[in-house]
Short mmCIF file of C-alpha atoms in Angstrom, two decimals:
data_model
loop_
_atom_site.label_atom_id
_atom_site.label_comp_id
_atom_site.label_asym_id
_atom_site.label_seq_id
_atom_site.Cartn_x
_atom_site.Cartn_y
_atom_site.Cartn_z
CA MET F 1 9.04 11.60 -11.89
CA SER F 2 6.51 12.81 -9.33
CA GLY F 3 7.30 12.76 -5.62
CA ALA F 4 4.58 10.18 -4.99
CA ALA F 5 6.02 7.83 -7.59
CA ALA F 6 9.42 7.98 -5.91
CA LEU F 7 8.00 6.98 -2.52
CA GLN F 8 7.63 3.24 -3.01
CA PRO F 9 3.97 3.04 -4.04
CA GLY F 10 3.91 -0.73 -4.51
CA PRO F 11 3.74 -3.60 -2.01
CA VAL F 12 6.86 -4.21 0.04
CA GLU F 13 8.48 -7.63 -0.15
CA GLY F 14 10.42 -8.25 3.05
CA PRO F 15 13.19 -10.79 3.59
CA GLN F 16 11.30 -12.79 6.22
CA GLY F 17 8.04 -13.11 4.27
CA ILE F 18 5.76 -12.52 7.26
CA LEU F 19 5.92 -9.24 9.13
CA PHE F 20 4.70 -9.21 12.71
CA GLY F 21 3.58 -6.25 14.77
CA ARG F 22 1.18 -4.92 17.36
CA PHE F 23 -1.15 -1.97 17.44
CA MET F 24 -2.68 0.21 20.12
CA LEU F 25 -6.25 1.47 19.94
CA PRO F 26 -7.47 4.81 21.34
CA ASP F 27 -8.60 3.01 24.53
CA MET F 28 -4.90 2.11 25.10
CA THR F 29 -5.39 -1.63 24.57
CA GLU F 30 -2.68 -3.44 22.59
CA HIS F 31 -3.27 -6.22 20.08
CA PRO F 32 -0.87 -8.47 18.10
CA CYS F 33 -1.12 -8.69 14.34
CA GLN F 34 0.51 -9.93 11.17
CA VAL F 35 1.00 -7.42 8.38
CA ALA F 36 0.20 -8.08 4.74
CA ASN F 37 0.07 -5.93 1.59
CA LEU F 38 2.32 -3.28 3.13
CA THR F 39 2.69 -0.11 1.04
CA ILE F 40 3.46 3.53 1.66
CA ASP F 41 -0.31 4.19 1.78
CA GLY F 42 -1.56 1.36 3.97
CA ALA F 43 -1.58 -2.33 4.87
CA THR F 44 -3.75 -5.21 5.98
CA PHE F 45 -3.54 -6.21 9.64
CA ILE F 46 -4.40 -9.86 10.27
CA THR F 47 -5.74 -10.03 13.82
CA GLU F 48 -8.65 -11.19 15.98
CA SER F 49 -9.20 -7.63 17.26
CA ILE F 50 -11.01 -5.66 14.56
CA PRO F 51 -11.79 -2.03 15.43
CA SER F 52 -14.47 0.07 13.80
CA GLY F 53 -13.37 2.22 10.89
CA GLY F 54 -11.89 5.68 11.29
CA GLN F 55 -10.02 5.10 14.56
CA ASN F 56 -6.53 6.54 15.08
CA ILE F 57 -4.16 3.73 15.99
CA VAL F 58 -0.43 3.48 16.66
CA ALA F 59 1.32 0.39 15.31
CA TYR F 60 4.76 -1.04 16.01
CA LEU F 61 5.92 -3.20 13.12
CA ASP F 62 8.98 -5.45 13.44
CA GLU F 63 11.92 -4.03 11.48
CA ILE F 64 9.87 -0.96 10.48
CA GLY F 65 9.17 0.69 13.83
CA ARG F 66 6.40 2.98 14.98
CA VAL F 67 3.79 4.17 12.50
CA GLU F 68 0.51 6.01 12.92
CA ALA F 69 -2.49 4.64 11.05
CA ILE F 70 -6.25 4.94 10.66
CA SER F 71 -8.42 1.83 10.74
CA ALA F 72 -10.39 1.23 7.55
CA ASP F 73 -12.56 -1.54 6.08
CA PRO F 74 -12.69 -4.95 7.75
CA VAL F 75 -11.55 -7.99 5.75
CA PRO F 76 -11.77 -11.70 6.57
CA GLY F 77 -9.43 -12.22 9.53
CA GLY F 78 -8.49 -8.59 9.97
CA PHE F 79 -8.83 -5.06 8.65
CA HIS F 80 -7.19 -2.52 6.37
CA VAL F 81 -5.29 0.48 7.69
CA ILE F 82 -4.43 3.76 5.99
CA PHE F 83 -1.13 5.55 6.68
CA PRO F 84 -1.92 9.29 6.69
CA GLN F 85 1.68 10.57 6.74
CA THR F 86 2.51 13.52 4.51
CA GLY F 87 5.60 15.55 3.68
CA ALA F 88 8.82 14.70 5.48
CA ARG F 89 7.18 12.06 7.68
CA ARG F 90 5.95 10.24 4.56
CA GLU F 91 9.44 10.40 3.04
CA ARG F 92 11.02 8.96 6.21
CA PHE F 93 8.44 6.17 6.27
CA ALA F 94 9.11 5.40 2.59
CA ALA F 95 12.84 5.19 3.35
CA ARG F 96 12.15 2.69 6.12
CA LEU F 97 10.05 0.57 3.75
CA ARG F 98 12.73 0.66 1.04
CA TRP F 99 15.36 -0.39 3.57
CA TYR F 100 13.22 -3.27 4.79
CA SER F 101 12.51 -4.42 1.24
CA SER F 102 16.17 -4.23 0.19
CA ARG F 103 17.33 -6.48 3.03
CA GLY F 104 16.16 -9.50 1.05
CA ALA F 105 19.21 -9.17 -1.20
CA ASP F 106 21.61 -9.70 1.74
CA PRO F 107 19.73 -10.95 4.81
CA ASP F 108 22.94 -11.23 6.87
CA ALA F 109 24.09 -7.68 6.14
CA ASN F 110 22.71 -6.19 9.33
CA LEU F 111 23.16 -9.06 11.77
CA ARG F 112 25.07 -8.07 14.86
CA ARG F 113 28.60 -9.46 14.81
CA HIS F 114 29.19 -9.75 18.57
CA ILE F 115 27.50 -11.30 21.59
CA ARG F 116 24.77 -9.09 23.02
CA TYR F 117 24.51 -8.32 26.73
CA GLU F 118 21.65 -6.85 28.70
CA PRO F 119 22.90 -3.97 30.87
CA LYS F 120 21.89 -3.90 34.53
CA ASP F 121 21.21 -0.16 34.29
CA ASN F 122 19.35 0.22 31.02
CA LYS F 123 18.48 3.92 31.32
CA SER F 124 20.38 6.21 28.97
CA HIS F 125 19.80 8.97 26.42
CA ILE F 126 20.43 9.64 22.76
CA THR F 127 21.51 12.99 21.37
CA LEU F 128 20.57 13.89 17.80
CA PRO F 129 22.77 15.99 15.48
CA ASP F 130 20.68 19.10 16.20
CA GLY F 131 21.30 18.76 19.95
CA ARG F 132 17.91 17.36 20.96
CA VAL F 133 18.19 14.79 23.74
CA TYR F 134 15.76 11.92 24.36
CA THR F 135 15.71 9.36 27.15
CA CYS F 136 15.95 5.75 26.01
CA GLU F 137 16.13 2.21 27.29
CA VAL F 138 19.12 0.11 26.24
CA LEU F 139 17.70 -3.32 25.39
CA ASP F 140 21.08 -4.89 24.72
CA ILE F 141 24.65 -3.85 23.96
CA SER F 142 27.66 -5.48 22.30
CA LEU F 143 31.17 -4.46 21.27
CA SER F 144 29.84 -3.17 17.95
CA GLY F 145 26.47 -1.63 18.78
CA ALA F 146 23.27 -1.50 20.80
CA ALA F 147 19.53 -1.86 20.48
CA VAL F 148 17.57 0.90 22.18
CA LYS F 149 13.91 1.56 22.84
CA VAL F 150 13.16 5.21 22.13
CA GLU F 151 10.15 7.28 21.13
CA VAL F 152 11.85 9.12 18.27
CA ILE F 153 12.89 7.20 15.16
CA PRO F 154 15.75 8.99 13.36
CA SER F 155 16.39 8.21 9.71
CA LEU F 156 18.72 5.35 8.84
CA GLY F 157 22.31 6.55 8.66
CA THR F 158 21.79 9.35 11.19
CA TYR F 159 24.78 9.80 13.50
CA ILE F 160 23.79 10.05 17.15
CA MET F 161 25.33 9.86 20.59
CA LEU F 162 24.20 7.05 22.90
CA GLY F 163 25.35 8.41 26.22
CA LYS F 164 29.01 9.17 25.42
CA MET F 165 29.30 6.67 22.56
CA ARG F 166 29.03 7.85 18.97
CA GLY F 167 27.12 5.68 16.55
CA ARG F 168 24.73 5.65 13.64
CA ILE F 169 21.26 4.24 13.10
CA VAL F 170 21.53 1.04 11.04
CA ARG F 171 18.18 -0.71 11.54
CA TYR F 172 14.72 -0.41 13.01
CA ILE F 173 13.42 -2.68 15.73
CA GLU F 174 10.11 -2.82 17.52
CA ALA F 175 9.66 0.54 19.29
CA GLY F 176 13.23 1.60 18.69
CA VAL F 177 16.45 1.50 16.69
CA GLY F 178 19.65 -0.48 16.23
CA ILE F 179 22.84 1.54 16.59
CA GLU F 180 26.28 0.65 15.23
CA PHE F 181 29.13 2.31 17.11
CA VAL F 182 31.58 4.37 15.07
CA ARG F 183 34.40 2.86 17.15
CA PRO F 184 33.75 -0.61 18.58
CA LEU F 185 34.05 -0.85 22.34
CA ASP F 186 36.91 -2.75 23.90
CA GLY F 187 36.42 -5.34 26.65
CA PRO F 188 36.79 -2.97 29.63
CA GLN F 189 34.43 -0.41 28.05
CA LEU F 190 31.80 -3.09 27.47
CA THR F 191 32.21 -4.37 31.02
CA GLU F 192 31.66 -0.86 32.33
CA GLN F 193 28.46 -0.53 30.28
CA ILE F 194 26.89 -3.80 31.48
CA ARG F 195 27.89 -3.59 35.16
#
């Protein structure tokens, strides 16, 4: 089997049916869109804002995360995009698409089990296995995990440190990741985090 054949060449069927997102043009303007015909190579963005072809854009797709794209041919109600990723970046993107597609079999598998709280001080950092540290914004936190906004998107299953808490990446959210803690917090620990 060739590498390309193993990288999910066909359309992705997600559990929610409609995938929402937003994209940023080179002039730094942001525009909402719906995503159709999503594959490893490209997609159709349904939107009122149709750029000319050949523009580099950055898109944030719900459940998939950040992806770089190039605008292509216009279509009724939107335009096509091409995903130019190659090598390891293409493989990581394919893994994200496979994960999203597979969620249809068990849509409740990744739902957070505990009440989520928004911390008053949402500034933190994540540390990757190789020691690299990135600042992040904690969107919400619970006994079992957290959702963080961060520029880097580690692969699913990657073990990271969120501040002093060890966890692993279990899902992608818009502009960030969902983290499940290796050891759930207890009440006092959670209180300390959201104070």
